[in-house]
Amino acid sequence: MVRRDRLRRMREWWVQVGLLAVPLLAAYLHIPPPQLSPALHSWKTSGKFFTYKGLRIFYQDSVGVVGSPEIVVLLHGFPTSSYDWYKIWEGLTLRFHRVIALDFLGFGFSDKPRPHQYSIFEQASIVESLLRHLGLQNRRINLLSHDYGDIVAQELLYRYKQNRSGRLTIKSLCLSNGGIFPETHRPLLLQKLLKDGGVLSPILTRLMNFFVFSRGLTPVFGPYTRPSESELWDMWAGIRNNDGNLVIDSLLQYINQRKKFRRRWVGALASVSIPIHFIYGPLDPINPYPEFLELYRKTLPRSTVSILDDHISHYPQLEDPMGFLNAYMGFINSF
């Protein structure tokens, strides 16, 4: 009898906990995205949108040096946005006539459709479509990329190599801290869980919050160059915009695509004759030193490399903007 009463009370307790948890979970899942900081709001309002197959794509397009024919297109990394380039933006406008960046589909202020099969191929086509929209399809373009953007740049390079009509004419390519080699890429634990899909993915993406995000991203920065809390909130606001946290697992399929199409994308880098450069933060846990750099130099002996200070990690353009900018200008002025 005593045991039955204890079991009954325990069941009643769990029912009460469940009744309390349901509205709390519902409220948690409907927490609105954070408000944009003044700086991020200014970035958004100064940008524009164009439409790609019915989807709105955000981009920035600044006119810099008058009379210069030079154009640079910036391709950002995962899981952030074009705002990654804000620390070197002004410096680039002092060298280039046009400085252009976009938020890839599923990132930042661009649309984030779901369900959707996100792919590197589609992102490359979006870059081509943007330049057609801007009337720059026949101009020679300098590409500057980071992380995820490196893979998009590789696909654009492959298309350029094939000399297909309607493709970009690439003048130069500068990569930075991207996992261009699957065998030396070390994704974070959460990335591993999400990229393989399964029943956990939709649960994890819905439960993701600022605390989980910031704890996961901060370790890929150097110990002395980690972002402030306000900078992390800016990154998180970009992800949460248009419920972007719900498509992270779909976006992460690029890791599987990179492995599948390694020959196509690494082969493109190895076979073209345009100037190629790599800016490397050597403390990067995702593309670790020296394994990554040794393979890069072995595979691409004609490419030049800039290695930043020892404490610079995966986001060199944010961690050491002056060092990054100087390295890039040294490359651009070398040909």
XYZ file of C-alpha atoms in Angstrom:
335
model
C 0.000 0.000 0.000
C 2.768 2.420 0.976
C 4.625 1.610 -2.218
C 1.519 2.221 -4.354
C 0.975 5.595 -2.677
C 4.591 6.522 -3.309
C 4.293 5.562 -6.997
C 1.040 7.519 -7.297
C 2.601 10.637 -5.759
C 5.607 10.272 -8.031
C 3.386 10.040 -11.125
C 1.433 13.112 -9.976
C 4.712 14.975 -9.464
C 5.913 14.147 -12.983
C 2.547 15.206 -14.420
C 2.866 18.556 -12.648
C 6.427 18.955 -13.886
C 5.275 18.139 -17.412
C 2.394 20.625 -17.227
C 4.836 23.311 -16.098
C 7.511 22.379 -18.637
C 5.250 22.501 -21.697
C 4.459 26.244 -21.545
C 8.045 27.028 -20.523
C 9.403 25.077 -23.501
C 6.861 26.729 -25.802
C 7.925 30.152 -24.547
C 11.603 29.242 -24.975
C 11.083 28.105 -28.555
C 9.323 31.361 -29.394
C 11.915 33.732 -27.952
C 12.224 36.470 -30.581
C 15.606 37.161 -32.173
C 17.716 39.823 -30.453
C 17.438 43.415 -31.570
C 20.132 44.593 -33.947
C 22.861 46.707 -32.424
C 23.244 50.212 -33.900
C 26.322 49.063 -35.851
C 24.621 45.961 -37.269
C 21.461 47.949 -38.023
C 23.585 50.472 -39.923
C 25.209 47.620 -41.883
C 21.783 46.340 -42.873
C 20.312 49.712 -43.823
C 23.365 50.624 -45.908
C 23.060 47.385 -47.895
C 20.631 46.251 -50.567
C 18.763 43.138 -51.677
C 18.431 41.413 -55.018
C 16.281 38.454 -55.945
C 17.624 35.053 -56.939
C 14.935 32.581 -58.009
C 12.378 34.282 -55.776
C 14.742 34.497 -52.781
C 16.046 37.753 -51.328
C 19.823 38.004 -51.062
C 21.450 40.772 -49.018
C 24.599 42.462 -50.272
C 26.874 45.439 -49.728
C 28.382 47.392 -52.619
C 30.662 50.332 -51.859
C 32.372 52.617 -54.351
C 35.939 53.291 -53.326
C 38.887 54.670 -55.303
C 37.710 56.760 -58.254
C 39.299 55.817 -61.556
C 40.526 52.400 -60.452
C 39.203 49.418 -62.449
C 39.763 47.020 -59.547
C 36.832 45.079 -58.032
C 36.965 42.801 -54.999
C 34.204 40.397 -53.986
C 34.216 39.095 -50.415
C 32.876 35.639 -49.513
C 32.200 35.060 -45.813
C 32.422 31.980 -43.623
C 30.147 29.716 -41.587
C 28.002 30.402 -39.579
C 28.262 34.178 -39.775
C 27.759 36.741 -42.542
C 29.177 39.550 -44.660
C 29.479 41.586 -41.464
C 32.655 39.561 -40.798
C 34.410 41.989 -43.161
C 33.434 45.255 -41.454
C 36.833 45.805 -39.789
C 38.705 45.848 -43.110
C 35.940 47.343 -45.273
C 37.185 50.937 -45.229
C 40.744 49.822 -45.911
C 39.602 47.900 -48.982
C 37.743 50.948 -50.346
C 41.060 52.835 -50.336
C 42.479 50.312 -52.821
C 39.536 49.086 -54.901
C 36.939 50.898 -56.969
C 34.188 48.487 -55.926
C 34.029 46.456 -52.714
C 31.197 43.925 -52.779
C 30.048 41.342 -50.239
C 26.912 39.250 -49.875
C 25.204 37.139 -47.266
C 24.959 33.658 -48.740
C 21.529 32.044 -48.852
C 20.730 30.847 -45.330
C 23.054 33.386 -43.681
C 22.785 36.874 -42.211
C 20.031 39.035 -43.682
C 19.417 36.839 -46.730
C 16.427 34.513 -46.927
C 16.658 31.185 -45.110
C 14.174 28.854 -46.770
C 13.328 25.534 -45.155
C 13.189 22.804 -46.086
C 15.873 23.506 -48.680
C 18.847 21.621 -50.095
C 21.621 24.129 -49.519
C 24.701 23.558 -51.633
C 28.017 25.142 -52.542
C 26.938 24.979 -56.188
C 23.885 27.149 -55.505
C 25.918 29.663 -53.490
C 28.385 29.994 -56.384
C 25.482 30.581 -58.775
C 24.160 33.285 -56.435
C 27.528 35.083 -56.571
C 27.427 34.945 -60.385
C 23.838 36.203 -60.381
C 24.730 39.117 -58.091
C 27.504 40.255 -60.413
C 25.158 40.028 -63.404
C 22.636 42.070 -61.410
C 25.352 44.701 -60.858
C 26.393 44.642 -64.527
C 29.861 43.311 -63.661
C 29.675 39.909 -65.350
C 32.327 40.848 -67.915
C 34.762 42.461 -65.472
C 37.831 40.801 -63.959
C 37.133 40.060 -60.305
C 39.425 39.664 -57.317
C 37.985 37.138 -54.869
C 38.715 37.357 -51.131
C 37.226 34.532 -49.096
C 37.134 32.979 -45.644
C 36.163 29.517 -44.340
C 32.885 28.460 -46.061
C 33.538 31.183 -48.623
C 36.774 29.428 -49.593
C 34.765 26.446 -50.844
C 32.420 28.704 -52.823
C 35.505 30.378 -54.314
C 36.849 26.959 -55.313
C 33.637 26.183 -57.212
C 33.763 29.594 -58.923
C 37.386 28.845 -59.834
C 36.391 25.479 -61.294
C 33.758 27.155 -63.475
C 36.267 29.797 -64.554
C 38.719 27.049 -65.455
C 36.079 25.389 -67.642
C 35.738 28.712 -69.523
C 31.969 28.431 -69.608
C 29.978 31.386 -70.873
C 28.292 33.444 -68.188
C 30.911 32.551 -65.573
C 33.100 34.965 -63.642
C 36.427 36.093 -64.983
C 38.671 35.765 -61.946
C 41.771 37.938 -61.737
C 43.063 36.686 -58.383
C 42.015 34.607 -55.400
C 42.927 35.035 -51.749
C 41.725 32.355 -49.323
C 41.818 32.433 -45.524
C 41.462 29.745 -42.853
C 39.099 27.578 -44.876
C 38.956 23.801 -44.706
C 39.779 23.296 -48.356
C 41.187 19.840 -47.589
C 38.703 17.434 -45.969
C 41.536 15.358 -44.518
C 42.937 18.212 -42.400
C 39.614 19.764 -41.410
C 38.577 19.382 -37.761
C 34.907 20.400 -37.359
C 33.503 21.256 -33.949
C 31.495 18.614 -32.062
C 28.199 20.397 -32.674
C 28.997 20.624 -36.391
C 29.627 16.881 -36.480
C 26.303 16.158 -34.803
C 24.338 18.494 -37.061
C 25.932 17.674 -40.412
C 24.955 14.013 -40.201
C 21.277 14.841 -39.792
C 19.113 12.319 -38.025
C 16.556 12.871 -35.304
C 18.888 15.017 -33.192
C 19.348 17.799 -35.754
C 15.908 19.479 -35.567
C 15.986 19.202 -31.779
C 19.457 20.701 -31.440
C 18.772 23.567 -33.849
C 15.591 24.521 -31.966
C 17.274 24.358 -28.580
C 20.308 26.382 -29.676
C 20.606 29.707 -27.881
C 23.130 32.492 -27.399
C 24.876 30.661 -24.558
C 25.375 27.486 -26.606
C 26.426 29.498 -29.659
C 28.936 31.701 -27.844
C 30.444 28.782 -25.919
C 30.861 26.913 -29.198
C 32.312 29.758 -31.277
C 34.642 31.475 -28.807
C 37.256 28.663 -28.766
C 37.957 29.117 -32.503
C 39.349 32.587 -31.700
C 42.792 33.159 -30.261
C 43.149 33.622 -26.461
C 43.903 37.351 -26.792
C 41.596 38.135 -29.724
C 38.263 36.689 -28.661
C 35.164 38.691 -29.553
C 33.448 40.822 -26.959
C 29.995 39.859 -25.768
C 28.473 42.601 -27.938
C 30.321 41.242 -30.993
C 29.041 37.737 -30.225
C 25.518 39.129 -29.941
C 25.923 40.701 -33.392
C 26.907 37.320 -34.799
C 24.018 35.602 -33.029
C 21.561 38.261 -34.231
C 22.628 37.534 -37.810
C 22.051 33.825 -37.291
C 18.679 34.256 -35.574
C 17.445 36.635 -38.274
C 14.778 34.825 -40.328
C 15.082 31.811 -37.958
C 18.509 30.963 -39.314
C 19.273 28.658 -36.384
C 16.733 26.237 -37.874
C 18.715 25.783 -41.113
C 22.198 25.337 -39.632
C 22.032 21.559 -40.047
C 21.093 21.960 -43.720
C 23.911 24.459 -44.309
C 26.415 22.101 -42.731
C 25.935 19.643 -45.561
C 28.781 21.572 -47.201
C 31.166 19.447 -45.108
C 29.876 16.304 -46.792
C 29.861 18.039 -50.194
C 33.486 19.092 -49.746
C 34.521 15.490 -49.195
C 32.485 14.241 -52.162
C 33.808 16.890 -54.563
C 37.375 17.132 -53.270
C 38.930 16.276 -56.625
C 36.868 18.934 -58.417
C 37.564 21.732 -55.942
C 41.161 21.038 -54.938
C 41.922 20.264 -58.574
C 40.638 23.700 -59.567
C 43.098 25.370 -57.189
C 45.992 23.279 -58.428
C 45.393 23.739 -62.141
C 44.740 27.448 -62.720
C 47.422 30.027 -63.471
C 45.933 33.089 -61.750
C 47.649 34.488 -58.623
C 46.528 32.616 -55.496
C 47.328 33.541 -51.913
C 46.430 32.158 -48.481
C 46.222 34.217 -45.284
C 46.546 31.913 -42.299
C 45.858 32.321 -38.606
C 48.101 29.487 -37.352
C 46.314 28.852 -34.039
C 43.214 27.648 -35.900
C 41.853 24.444 -34.261
C 39.677 23.736 -37.313
C 42.560 23.833 -39.818
C 45.448 22.982 -37.495
C 49.080 23.928 -37.871
C 51.314 22.422 -39.201
C 49.233 19.679 -40.871
C 47.107 22.043 -42.900
C 49.928 24.301 -44.024
C 52.178 21.395 -45.000
C 49.470 19.883 -47.193
C 48.611 23.291 -48.680
C 52.204 24.010 -49.705
C 52.662 20.511 -51.064
C 49.442 20.653 -53.105
C 49.745 24.277 -54.249
C 53.464 25.061 -54.510
C 52.848 28.123 -56.718
C 50.572 29.793 -54.171
C 51.996 32.366 -51.799
C 51.154 32.305 -48.073
C 50.999 34.893 -45.301
C 51.181 33.488 -41.766
C 49.886 35.912 -39.146
C 51.030 36.119 -35.514
C 51.094 32.906 -33.493
C 48.038 33.845 -31.416
C 45.734 34.505 -34.414
C 43.208 31.773 -35.036
C 40.225 30.970 -37.273
C 38.825 34.496 -37.871
C 41.966 36.440 -38.891
C 40.077 39.357 -40.468
C 38.363 40.000 -37.117
C 41.236 39.046 -34.811
C 43.990 40.957 -36.620
C 42.342 43.248 -39.180
C 45.452 45.336 -39.803
C 47.693 42.297 -40.219
C 45.110 40.693 -42.494
C 44.697 43.841 -44.581
C 48.448 44.340 -44.909
C 48.890 40.730 -46.001
C 46.150 41.073 -48.598
C 47.458 44.382 -49.944
C 50.916 42.892 -50.227
C 49.469 40.107 -52.352
C 47.334 42.403 -54.530
C 50.239 44.779 -55.162
C 52.559 41.922 -56.148
C 51.135 41.381 -59.644
